[in-house]
Structures are given as C-alpha cells and as structure tokens.
Tab-separated table of C-alpha atoms in Angstrom:
chain	number	residue	atom	x	y	z
A	25	MET	CA	134.530	107.007	66.626
A	26	PHE	CA	132.493	108.711	63.906
A	27	GLY	CA	135.142	107.638	61.396
A	28	TYR	CA	134.380	103.963	61.894
A	29	SER	CA	132.513	102.497	58.939
A	30	ILE	CA	129.740	100.779	60.933
A	31	VAL	CA	129.047	104.026	62.803
A	32	GLN	CA	128.918	105.812	59.447
A	33	LEU	CA	126.471	103.180	58.222
A	34	ALA	CA	124.205	103.851	61.217
A	35	ARG	CA	124.382	107.608	60.581
A	36	ASN	CA	123.783	107.384	56.817
A	37	TYR	CA	120.734	105.154	57.173
A	38	THR	CA	119.149	106.628	60.296
A	39	HIS	CA	115.774	106.757	58.525
A	40	LYS	CA	115.862	103.011	57.815
A	41	LEU	CA	117.253	101.755	61.139
A	42	ASP	CA	115.312	101.745	64.396
A	43	ARG	CA	116.959	103.299	67.425
A	44	PRO	CA	117.811	100.038	69.279
A	45	LEU	CA	119.576	98.754	66.159
A	46	ARG	CA	121.584	101.963	65.763
A	47	HIS	CA	122.636	101.762	69.421
A	48	PHE	CA	123.559	98.090	68.969
A	49	MET	CA	125.762	98.933	65.985
A	50	VAL	CA	127.593	101.683	67.845
A	51	SER	CA	128.060	99.445	70.909
A	52	MET	CA	129.919	96.919	68.749
A	53	TYR	CA	132.958	99.166	69.119
A	54	LYS	CA	133.150	98.852	72.905
A	55	PRO	CA	135.923	96.196	72.745
A	56	PHE	CA	138.065	98.747	70.876
A	57	MET	CA	138.540	100.574	74.175
A	58	TYR	CA	140.659	97.655	75.397
A	59	THR	CA	142.655	96.911	72.237
A	60	PRO	CA	145.661	98.720	70.689
A	61	CYS	CA	144.790	101.326	68.038
A	62	MET	CA	147.090	99.647	65.525
A	63	ILE	CA	144.754	96.653	65.168
A	64	HIS	CA	141.455	98.576	65.056
A	65	LYS	CA	141.167	98.547	61.249
A	66	GLN	CA	141.874	94.841	61.071
A	67	LEU	CA	139.402	94.172	63.872
A	68	GLU	CA	136.750	96.282	62.163
A	69	ARG	CA	137.182	94.428	58.858
A	70	TRP	CA	136.679	91.133	60.671
A	71	MET	CA	133.652	92.524	62.533
A	72	LYS	CA	131.949	93.715	59.329
A	73	LYS	CA	132.198	90.243	57.808
A	74	ALA	CA	131.684	88.044	60.864
A	75	LYS	CA	129.603	89.790	63.564
A	76	LYS	CA	125.985	88.596	63.468
A	77	ILE	CA	123.099	90.961	64.188
A	78	PRO	CA	119.526	89.643	64.803
A	79	VAL	CA	117.089	91.790	62.827
A	80	ILE	CA	113.539	92.133	61.565
A	81	ILE	CA	113.447	93.415	57.963
A	82	HIS	CA	110.303	95.236	56.843
A	83	PHE	CA	109.558	95.594	53.120
A	84	HIS	CA	107.294	97.863	51.121
A	85	GLU	CA	105.912	94.787	49.351
A	86	LYS	CA	105.585	91.195	50.625
A	87	ASN	CA	107.273	89.524	47.645
A	88	SER	CA	110.483	91.540	48.167
A	89	ILE	CA	111.862	88.730	50.303
A	90	PHE	CA	112.744	86.761	47.164
A	91	ALA	CA	115.454	89.301	46.339
A	92	LEU	CA	116.712	88.945	49.915
A	93	ARG	CA	117.140	85.207	49.418
A	94	GLU	CA	119.543	85.959	46.569
A	95	ILE	CA	121.653	88.003	48.980
A	96	GLU	CA	121.509	85.100	51.453
A	97	LYS	CA	123.050	82.798	48.832
A	98	GLN	CA	125.985	85.191	48.434
A	99	HIS	CA	126.825	85.390	52.166
A	100	PHE	CA	127.143	82.183	54.177
A	101	ARG	CA	126.935	84.076	57.499
A	102	MET	CA	123.520	85.497	56.642
A	103	LYS	CA	120.466	83.460	57.629
A	104	ILE	CA	116.781	84.208	56.982
A	105	HIS	CA	114.893	82.602	59.857
A	106	HIS	CA	111.212	83.246	59.290
A	107	GLN	CA	109.070	84.948	56.680
A	108	PHE	CA	106.005	86.399	58.367
A	109	ARG	CA	102.722	85.608	56.712
A	110	TYR	CA	100.546	88.601	57.547
A	111	ILE	CA	103.013	91.490	57.681
A	112	SER	CA	105.575	92.207	54.965
A	113	SER	CA	108.593	91.338	57.101
A	114	CYS	CA	111.038	88.566	57.919
A	115	SER	CA	113.475	87.783	60.705
A	116	ALA	CA	117.133	87.185	59.914
A	117	GLU	CA	120.724	87.228	61.126
A	118	VAL	CA	122.994	89.514	59.130
A	119	THR	CA	126.521	90.858	59.292
A	120	PRO	CA	127.158	94.628	59.046
A	121	GLN	CA	128.438	94.036	55.511
A	122	VAL	CA	125.186	92.323	54.516
A	123	LEU	CA	123.131	94.929	56.362
A	124	GLU	CA	124.693	97.671	54.247
A	125	GLN	CA	123.743	95.796	51.086
A	126	ILE	CA	120.171	95.354	52.340
A	127	LEU	CA	119.787	99.016	53.321
A	128	GLN	CA	120.735	100.091	49.797
A	129	ARG	CA	117.652	98.355	48.421
A	130	SER	CA	114.672	100.629	47.692
A	131	ASP	CA	112.193	97.854	48.551
A	132	VAL	CA	113.436	97.714	52.167
A	133	LYS	CA	111.372	100.087	54.300
A	134	LYS	CA	112.874	99.593	57.764
A	135	VAL	CA	115.231	97.283	59.669
A	136	TYR	CA	114.678	96.646	63.375
A	137	LEU	CA	116.823	95.008	66.005
A	138	ASN	CA	115.154	91.716	66.941
A	139	ARG	CA	115.073	93.050	70.469
A	140	LYS	CA	114.021	91.372	73.673
A	141	VAL	CA	110.394	91.345	74.824
A	142	SER	CA	109.426	90.125	78.283
A	143	THR	CA	106.594	89.448	80.720
A	144	LEU	CA	105.060	92.414	82.527
A	145	LEU	CA	104.798	91.394	86.000
A	146	ASN	CA	91.190	87.050	95.097
A	147	ASN	CA	89.243	90.036	95.185
A	148	ALA	CA	90.063	90.975	91.630
A	149	VAL	CA	87.179	89.225	89.870
A	150	PRO	CA	84.445	90.429	92.264
A	151	SER	CA	85.954	93.938	92.163
A	152	ALA	CA	85.590	93.942	88.386
A	153	ASN	CA	81.913	92.957	88.806
A	154	ALA	CA	82.753	89.806	86.829
A	155	LYS	CA	81.880	87.117	89.371
A	156	HIS	CA	78.935	84.967	88.227
A	157	VAL	CA	77.628	87.642	85.872
A	158	ALA	CA	73.967	87.094	85.009
A	159	VAL	CA	72.229	88.989	82.209
A	160	ASN	CA	68.563	88.434	81.339
A	161	GLY	CA	68.467	85.501	83.738
A	162	THR	CA	71.457	83.721	82.155
A	163	THR	CA	74.733	83.294	84.060
A	164	LEU	CA	77.714	83.833	81.765
A	165	SER	CA	80.849	81.694	82.120
A	166	GLY	CA	82.713	82.107	78.831
A	167	LYS	CA	81.480	78.760	77.551
A	168	GLY	CA	82.120	78.312	73.835
A	169	VAL	CA	84.687	81.130	73.739
A	170	THR	CA	88.434	80.552	73.247
A	171	ILE	CA	91.204	82.709	74.724
A	172	ALA	CA	94.803	82.492	73.481
A	173	ILE	CA	97.379	83.125	76.216
A	174	VAL	CA	100.473	84.295	74.303
A	175	ASP	CA	103.068	83.965	77.036
A	176	THR	CA	105.435	81.449	78.705
A	177	GLY	CA	103.168	78.438	78.193
A	178	ILE	CA	100.446	76.811	80.295
A	179	TYR	CA	100.889	74.109	82.927
A	180	PRO	CA	98.029	71.545	82.829
A	181	HIS	CA	96.519	72.678	86.135
A	182	PRO	CA	93.403	70.939	87.553
A	183	ASP	CA	91.517	74.243	87.269
A	184	LEU	CA	91.954	74.088	83.475
A	185	GLU	CA	91.273	70.384	83.038
A	186	GLY	CA	89.835	69.544	79.629
A	187	ARG	CA	89.956	73.163	78.443
A	188	ILE	CA	93.515	73.560	77.062
A	189	VAL	CA	92.369	72.876	73.514
A	190	GLU	CA	95.625	73.717	71.682
A	191	PHE	CA	99.265	74.300	72.536
A	192	VAL	CA	102.145	75.529	70.380
A	193	ASP	CA	105.724	76.192	71.454
A	194	PHE	CA	107.928	78.677	69.556
A	195	VAL	CA	110.762	78.415	72.098
A	196	ASN	CA	111.568	74.718	72.542
A	197	GLY	CA	109.285	73.087	69.990
A	198	ARG	CA	107.472	70.851	72.473
A	199	THR	CA	103.928	69.685	71.747
A	200	ALA	CA	102.406	68.929	75.169
A	201	PRO	CA	101.322	71.865	77.387
A	202	TYR	CA	103.932	73.005	79.929
A	203	ASP	CA	105.203	76.208	81.524
A	204	ASP	CA	108.803	76.443	82.694
A	205	ASN	CA	108.386	80.032	83.909
A	206	GLY	CA	104.966	80.106	85.609
A	207	HIS	CA	103.768	83.478	84.321
A	208	GLY	CA	101.603	82.117	81.498
A	209	THR	CA	99.886	79.613	83.780
A	210	HIS	CA	98.965	82.357	86.229
A	211	CYS	CA	97.584	84.444	83.338
A	212	ALA	CA	95.528	81.500	82.044
A	213	GLY	CA	93.967	81.154	85.492
A	214	ASP	CA	93.347	84.905	85.753
A	215	ALA	CA	91.219	84.634	82.628
A	216	ALA	CA	89.694	81.171	82.793
A	217	GLY	CA	90.568	79.196	85.916
A	218	ASN	CA	87.488	77.526	87.413
A	219	GLY	CA	88.720	77.281	91.006
A	220	SER	CA	87.947	73.558	91.178
A	221	VAL	CA	90.571	72.872	93.861
A	222	SER	CA	89.666	75.985	95.872
A	223	SER	CA	85.891	75.432	95.924
A	224	GLY	CA	85.521	78.232	93.376
A	225	LEU	CA	87.405	80.811	95.468
A	226	TYR	CA	90.188	81.507	92.951
A	227	ALA	CA	88.245	81.439	89.692
A	228	GLY	CA	88.659	83.695	86.680
A	229	PRO	CA	85.704	85.460	85.039
A	230	ALA	CA	85.461	83.035	82.083
A	231	TYR	CA	85.638	79.849	84.133
A	232	GLU	CA	84.238	77.657	81.340
A	233	ALA	CA	86.119	79.204	78.419
A	234	ASN	CA	88.669	77.215	76.425
A	235	VAL	CA	92.296	78.310	76.404
A	236	VAL	CA	95.087	78.012	73.857
A	237	GLY	CA	98.686	78.111	75.049
A	238	VAL	CA	101.062	79.951	72.717
A	239	LYS	CA	104.568	79.782	74.196
A	240	VAL	CA	106.689	82.671	72.917
A	241	LEU	CA	108.724	83.434	76.057
A	242	ASP	CA	111.378	81.231	77.658
A	243	LYS	CA	111.839	80.047	81.238
A	244	THR	CA	113.210	83.457	82.245
A	245	GLY	CA	110.151	85.217	80.806
A	246	ALA	CA	112.072	86.656	77.848
A	247	GLY	CA	111.513	86.431	74.108
A	248	THR	CA	112.124	88.421	70.941
A	249	LEU	CA	110.073	90.324	68.394
A	250	ASP	CA	110.428	87.286	66.153
A	251	THR	CA	108.795	84.803	68.536
A	252	ILE	CA	106.019	87.204	69.557
A	253	ILE	CA	105.098	87.998	65.949
A	254	ARG	CA	105.184	84.312	65.039
A	255	GLY	CA	102.891	83.508	67.972
A	256	ILE	CA	100.297	86.102	66.987
A	257	GLU	CA	100.483	85.107	63.335
A	258	TRP	CA	99.920	81.498	64.391
A	259	CYS	CA	96.661	82.594	66.057
A	260	ILE	CA	95.517	84.305	62.848
A	261	GLN	CA	96.430	81.274	60.738
A	262	TYR	CA	94.777	78.931	63.252
A	263	ASN	CA	91.498	80.766	62.690
A	264	GLU	CA	91.853	80.439	58.924
A	265	MET	CA	92.227	76.673	59.299
A	266	ASN	CA	89.606	76.185	62.050
A	267	LYS	CA	86.552	78.166	61.007
A	268	ASP	CA	84.278	76.363	63.469
A	269	ARG	CA	86.466	76.701	66.580
A	270	LYS	CA	88.272	79.986	66.287
A	271	ILE	CA	90.390	81.887	68.780
A	272	ASP	CA	88.208	84.791	69.919
A	273	VAL	CA	90.540	86.683	72.243
A	274	ILE	CA	94.320	87.118	72.469
A	275	SER	CA	95.770	88.044	75.863
A	276	LEU	CA	99.236	89.645	75.747
A	277	SER	CA	100.816	90.104	79.181
A	278	LEU	CA	104.134	91.048	77.633
A	279	GLY	CA	105.761	94.022	76.024
A	280	GLY	CA	108.832	95.982	75.158
A	281	GLU	CA	109.878	99.595	75.403
A	282	SER	CA	108.028	101.773	72.924
A	283	GLN	CA	110.307	103.255	70.266
A	284	PRO	CA	109.903	106.755	68.752
A	285	PHE	CA	109.103	105.676	65.205
A	286	PRO	CA	107.842	108.292	62.720
A	287	ALA	CA	104.410	106.656	62.920
A	288	GLU	CA	102.783	104.249	65.379
A	289	ASN	CA	102.295	101.600	62.686
A	290	ASP	CA	106.024	101.457	61.954
A	291	ASP	CA	106.264	99.262	65.062
A	292	PRO	CA	106.194	95.594	63.922
A	293	LEU	CA	104.356	94.460	67.068
A	294	VAL	CA	101.658	97.056	66.430
A	295	GLN	CA	101.374	95.874	62.817
A	296	VAL	CA	100.731	92.255	63.777
A	297	VAL	CA	98.283	92.894	66.660
A	298	GLU	CA	96.271	95.239	64.466
A	299	GLU	CA	96.204	92.590	61.738
A	300	ALA	CA	94.707	90.170	64.283
A	301	TRP	CA	92.208	92.837	65.382
A	302	ASP	CA	91.168	93.590	61.795
A	303	ARG	CA	90.550	89.869	61.289
A	304	GLY	CA	88.070	89.768	64.155
A	305	ILE	CA	90.208	88.740	67.149
A	306	VAL	CA	89.884	90.930	70.251
A	307	VAL	CA	93.404	91.745	71.496
A	308	CYS	CA	94.045	92.751	75.124
A	309	ALA	CA	97.575	93.953	75.899
A	310	ALA	CA	99.269	95.034	79.109
A	311	ALA	CA	100.019	98.731	79.514
A	312	GLY	CA	103.352	97.908	81.167
A	313	ASN	CA	104.905	98.203	84.601
A	314	GLU	CA	106.975	101.372	84.141
A	315	GLY	CA	104.815	103.743	86.220
A	316	PRO	CA	104.432	106.178	87.782
A	317	GLU	CA	106.141	108.076	84.948
A	318	TYR	CA	104.040	109.297	82.025
A	319	LYS	CA	104.589	108.175	78.393
A	320	THR	CA	105.636	104.687	79.520
A	321	ILE	CA	103.042	102.518	77.722
A	322	SER	CA	104.708	99.365	76.395
A	323	SER	CA	104.521	98.049	72.851
A	324	PRO	CA	102.175	96.660	71.523
A	325	GLY	CA	99.891	98.441	74.028
A	326	ILE	CA	100.617	101.701	72.183
A	327	SER	CA	98.290	100.567	69.370
A	328	ASP	CA	95.280	102.859	69.049
A	329	LYS	CA	93.092	99.897	68.011
A	330	ILE	CA	93.581	97.210	70.631
A	331	ILE	CA	92.508	97.215	74.298
A	332	THR	CA	95.345	98.402	76.542
A	333	VAL	CA	94.947	97.441	80.188
A	334	GLY	CA	96.302	99.237	83.234
A	335	ALA	CA	96.460	97.785	86.754
A	336	LEU	CA	94.379	98.962	89.683
A	337	ASP	CA	94.982	98.296	93.376
A	338	ASP	CA	91.571	97.472	94.851
A	339	ARG	CA	93.028	97.214	98.393
A	340	ASP	CA	91.353	93.784	98.708
A	341	THR	CA	87.975	95.468	99.072
A	342	ALA	CA	85.525	94.236	96.458
A	343	GLU	CA	82.535	96.220	97.672
A	344	THR	CA	83.956	99.731	97.868
A	345	ARG	CA	85.669	102.008	95.357
A	346	GLU	CA	86.669	104.860	97.678
A	347	ASP	CA	90.065	103.405	98.550
A	348	ASP	CA	90.911	102.122	95.042
A	349	GLU	CA	93.954	103.641	93.369
A	350	ILE	CA	96.011	102.989	90.283
A	351	ALA	CA	98.880	100.608	91.046
A	352	GLU	CA	102.036	102.668	91.321
A	353	PHE	CA	103.827	100.435	88.809
A	354	SER	CA	101.090	100.688	86.131
A	355	SER	CA	102.365	102.511	83.031
A	356	ARG	CA	100.863	105.849	82.054
A	357	GLY	CA	100.039	107.492	78.758
A	358	PRO	CA	99.856	109.240	76.482
A	359	THR	CA	101.764	107.216	73.948
A	360	TYR	CA	104.631	108.753	72.019
A	361	TYR	CA	102.048	109.396	69.284
A	362	GLY	CA	99.674	111.336	71.515
A	363	VAL	CA	97.093	108.578	72.003
A	364	ARG	CA	95.391	108.420	75.416
A	365	LYS	CA	96.233	105.145	77.146
A	366	PRO	CA	95.481	102.858	78.921
A	367	ASP	CA	91.942	102.209	77.682
A	368	ILE	CA	90.709	100.737	80.940
A	369	VAL	CA	91.996	99.659	84.363
A	370	VAL	CA	91.485	96.247	85.969
A	371	PRO	CA	92.641	94.892	89.368
A	372	GLY	CA	96.259	93.743	89.126
A	373	VAL	CA	97.747	93.749	92.649
A	374	ASN	CA	98.225	90.565	94.708
A	375	ILE	CA	96.192	88.425	92.324
A	376	ILE	CA	95.912	84.776	93.372
A	377	SER	CA	95.842	82.344	90.474
A	378	LEU	CA	97.295	79.083	89.189
A	379	ARG	CA	100.702	77.804	90.252
A	380	ALA	CA	103.038	75.967	87.861
A	381	PRO	CA	105.123	73.639	90.090
A	382	LYS	CA	108.900	73.624	89.525
A	383	SER	CA	108.738	76.626	87.192
A	384	THR	CA	111.225	79.491	87.509
A	385	PHE	CA	108.748	81.728	89.331
A	386	ASP	CA	107.713	78.901	91.627
A	387	LYS	CA	111.298	78.135	92.611
A	388	TYR	CA	112.375	81.680	93.314
A	389	GLN	CA	109.142	83.089	94.779
A	390	LYS	CA	108.209	80.369	97.254
A	391	GLN	CA	106.820	82.992	99.622
A	392	ASN	CA	104.102	83.757	97.047
A	393	ARG	CA	102.624	80.257	97.141
A	394	ILE	CA	99.049	79.976	98.381
A	395	GLY	CA	98.674	76.345	99.411
A	396	GLN	CA	99.573	73.601	96.935
A	397	TYR	CA	97.847	74.851	93.787
A	398	TYR	CA	97.979	78.661	93.760
A	399	THR	CA	100.367	81.585	93.860
A	400	SER	CA	100.166	85.368	94.018
A	401	MET	CA	101.472	87.848	91.443
A	402	SER	CA	101.057	91.556	90.719
A	403	GLY	CA	101.317	93.500	87.481
A	404	THR	CA	99.481	94.725	84.424
A	405	SER	CA	100.192	91.119	83.380
A	406	MET	CA	97.440	89.998	85.762
A	407	ALA	CA	94.997	92.765	84.883
A	408	THR	CA	95.194	91.929	81.162
A	409	PRO	CA	93.948	88.305	81.243
A	410	ILE	CA	91.206	89.258	83.696
A	411	CYS	CA	90.096	91.754	81.058
A	412	ALA	CA	90.403	89.013	78.396
A	413	GLY	CA	88.143	86.814	80.538
A	414	ILE	CA	85.564	89.587	80.734
A	415	VAL	CA	85.735	89.933	76.948
A	416	ALA	CA	84.983	86.187	76.749
A	417	LEU	CA	81.802	86.745	78.775
A	418	MET	CA	80.819	89.540	76.398
A	419	LEU	CA	81.388	87.287	73.383
A	420	GLU	CA	79.379	84.479	74.961
A	421	TYR	CA	76.520	86.953	75.316
A	422	LYS	CA	76.955	88.352	71.788
A	423	PRO	CA	79.094	85.968	69.660
A	424	ASN	CA	79.017	88.200	66.574
A	425	ALA	CA	80.249	91.323	68.372
A	426	THR	CA	83.167	92.977	66.589
A	427	PRO	CA	86.399	93.932	68.398
A	428	ASP	CA	85.434	97.598	68.072
A	429	GLU	CA	82.007	96.946	69.647
A	430	ILE	CA	83.653	95.076	72.528
A	431	LYS	CA	86.137	97.865	73.165
A	432	SER	CA	83.453	100.545	73.004
A	433	ALA	CA	81.175	98.704	75.470
A	434	LEU	CA	84.054	98.050	77.875
A	435	LYS	CA	84.996	101.717	77.955
A	436	GLU	CA	81.426	103.026	78.078
A	437	GLY	CA	80.517	100.604	80.852
A	438	ALA	CA	83.492	101.470	83.034
A	439	VAL	CA	83.075	103.174	86.393
A	440	LEU	CA	84.509	106.646	85.845
A	441	TRP	CA	85.775	108.602	88.808
A	442	LYS	CA	85.674	112.356	88.731
A	443	ASP	CA	88.902	114.297	88.390
A	444	ARG	CA	90.944	111.244	87.381
A	445	ASP	CA	93.551	111.576	84.629
A	446	PRO	CA	92.533	109.476	81.579
A	447	ASN	CA	96.215	108.859	80.856
A	448	ILE	CA	96.370	107.029	84.189
A	449	TYR	CA	92.878	105.530	84.563
A	450	GLY	CA	91.726	105.350	80.951
A	451	ALA	CA	87.929	105.211	80.690
A	452	GLY	CA	87.823	104.027	84.299
A	453	TYR	CA	87.442	100.881	86.378
A	454	VAL	CA	86.166	97.896	84.395
A	455	ASN	CA	82.591	96.826	85.142
A	456	ALA	CA	81.844	93.545	83.377
A	457	LYS	CA	78.099	93.486	83.991
A	458	ARG	CA	77.558	97.021	82.725
A	459	ALA	CA	79.721	96.392	79.655
A	460	ILE	CA	77.732	93.280	78.755
A	461	GLU	CA	74.418	95.057	79.227
A	462	LEU	CA	75.585	97.744	76.780
A	463	LEU	CA	76.072	95.172	74.016
A	464	LYS	CA	72.962	95.133	71.863
A	465	LYS	CA	72.127	91.698	70.521
C-alpha cells in the first residue's frame, strides 16, 4: 500500500495534513481490496483526478487565497466554497491531484479535513444558585443582554416570544426561526426560557435575555468545521454591523474530537472562538460527553481562553451538595496540550427545557416529553447554555465586564469541594450569585 501515490502524498506532507485528512486519504484505497490488481493503477489515476475531498486550507497570510483561485481556474473539479473573514483560511473541495499542488505552496500552513462536528448531548437553575438572583436589591434577569445559540436552530416557542431577535441558517438558507432537530431549542430554553407556559417552573437563568439563532447543524445534529466557523464568524461580523445591539455571549453545545496538533491554536475551531473572545464576546463551550476517560475534552472546548463547561448530576436536589457528582458522561481533562479543563461544572442531567414539535429529537424521544411544551435532555450540551445564561446575568450587572473578568469571577465564585480532581470538576460547582458579587462595578 505504501507504494500508492496518494499514500505517499500523505506521508510526504505529514506536517501539513491533519490526522483525520491523512486517514481519509489512506481509506480511499479500501475499494482496491475488492478489485483485481491489474486495474489498480488505472483506478488510482482516475481517483487522483476525480475523487473530491472536503478540506479547510489554512494560510500563513490572509491574501494567499488569491493564488488558490488561480489553481481553481485550472481544475474544474476544484471548488472554493467560503473564504473566512477573521481567520486566514478557506473551505474547499479538492482532488488529490489538486491537493498535491496546494501542499507544494509555501504560503499554505496546514490543510484539514472538513470533518463532522455534532451536538453534545428542573432543578438545574436553582442548583446553580441562578434562580431569581438579586444583588444590591436588584433582581437580575438578563435583560438587555443577547445570547447567540450556535446549534440546530431555534423553534419559536412561547417561552421565547418576542426575544428571538435574529436568525441565520447556514444549513438550508431559511430566514424564519425553526429547528428541525430540537437540540438548539432546548439549549435556548436552558439559557433564556421564561417558563411562561409552566408558571415559571422551567425557566432559564436569563429569562429576559434576547437570543440569536445561528443554525450550523442539520436535522440529525451534524455539521462540519466549515458551517461552525461560518456561524461564529457571522456573530463577530454581526457585532461590527450592530454596535448598539451586539451579541454578548456565544453558547456552543457542540464539538468534535480534539486532534493532536503541534500547538493548540493550530485547531481552526480554536482559532475562531478565540477571535470572538478577543473581540469581547464571552464564549461558553461544552466539554464533551466522552467521559469518564481523561483527555477527552472536545474541540473547541480545548481552548485555554474560553469557558469550558462540564456537566454535574445534582440528583434533583437543589438544596444540598453532598450527593452531587460529576455526570459519568462528562469529558475530563487535561487537554492534549496540558491545560486543565473543564473550567467549571454546571447541572446537565435530566434538564427540562423547551420542546420543538415534529423535530428529529421530538419524534424519536417521545418518552422524554414533559407535557405539551417541554422535554428532557442530558449532556454537557445542557450545562453550557445554563452557564451562558448565568454569564448574561453577570453582564446585566456589569455590562462593560471583559470575557476574562467574567471567566475569572465564575471560577473564583464556584463552590469548590475538597479532594476533587480539577480535571474533572474544574474550579468547582457554578454559583451564579457569588460570581456576580465578585464582579466589581
């Protein structure tokens, strides 16, 4: 097999190809096992010219893409899909023949497989000490703060009425809010549902915050690096164009397997979330659901800047901590790069939130329905938007707080158990009221 030219290409450019892409290239030869040896060379020649590979191409300099467009003109089976605005990369479809030409260029830093990214699947809010938080005599509700739910979309649920202020769809291109999977709607309610049809029982911490739906995952809960990066970049660009009504928080209940890059910032998802963070948007990302093994934090949660959220099982007891344990599924640190993660843990087991009727989750998990308007889910996916809702309360209290100040107060205000591994529990159990009180106006 090592004599095959595409395998040789993967070996010669190991330093420029991420591991999933190298594996993809080698796997292209699987059909050879079922074909006569005499036609292998002919089949390989066809494959080099015709087989399309979805990739993300990362450059040393942003303007390098112009040279790539010249290559595109030479090869009709190559297609540049999207040039990213805030990171020096683009998404494209290339053949192995074109890929070889691209890898020979000194201005190309790395090429990634445009791999799949997916979702990371009532006492939670009180347990987090985030129910009707009052500081200095003022009850905080998230009013005036905007949370972007980058996920499967948002169904226009009664508990969000009048507060879905924007919606963008990178999957099907629709303009009106919808959710054909159900995961994003649940997450929106975890953060900002007001419980209007449950008499306030199933309300999120930021029950008066605005939400923005950014659909980057399809009805099965799957997406690609391309759609996720485009969704986060849209949030950054939205803020540039709407100075008076910015997105304050991004909630990312999604992720992909972390790859062993030479450096953490070689990961394109890390690059884009840190760009958002540096531009003043607080980013909360799910740790992942690959526990109880260590070193299982998902990307982009591996970023050392953003807030990475693990899931706690509060045993449905809001008043006591003695029986609380990390959810078995919650991913553990450290990251591949030695960073302690998660940063904090938030309730994420059997969380009751908004139901999206006729969505994929709703159809196949009928047993999870709670009456007509709600449903139950578990995962770091649920813990993350609850954390995002708490961040909204903090920003209502101190609108000019920086992402770093928010993260520091969250961690310092957490309830820290003794003898608990920080690569499982992070700084401890989130305590919204204490975190807010630590913010100095």
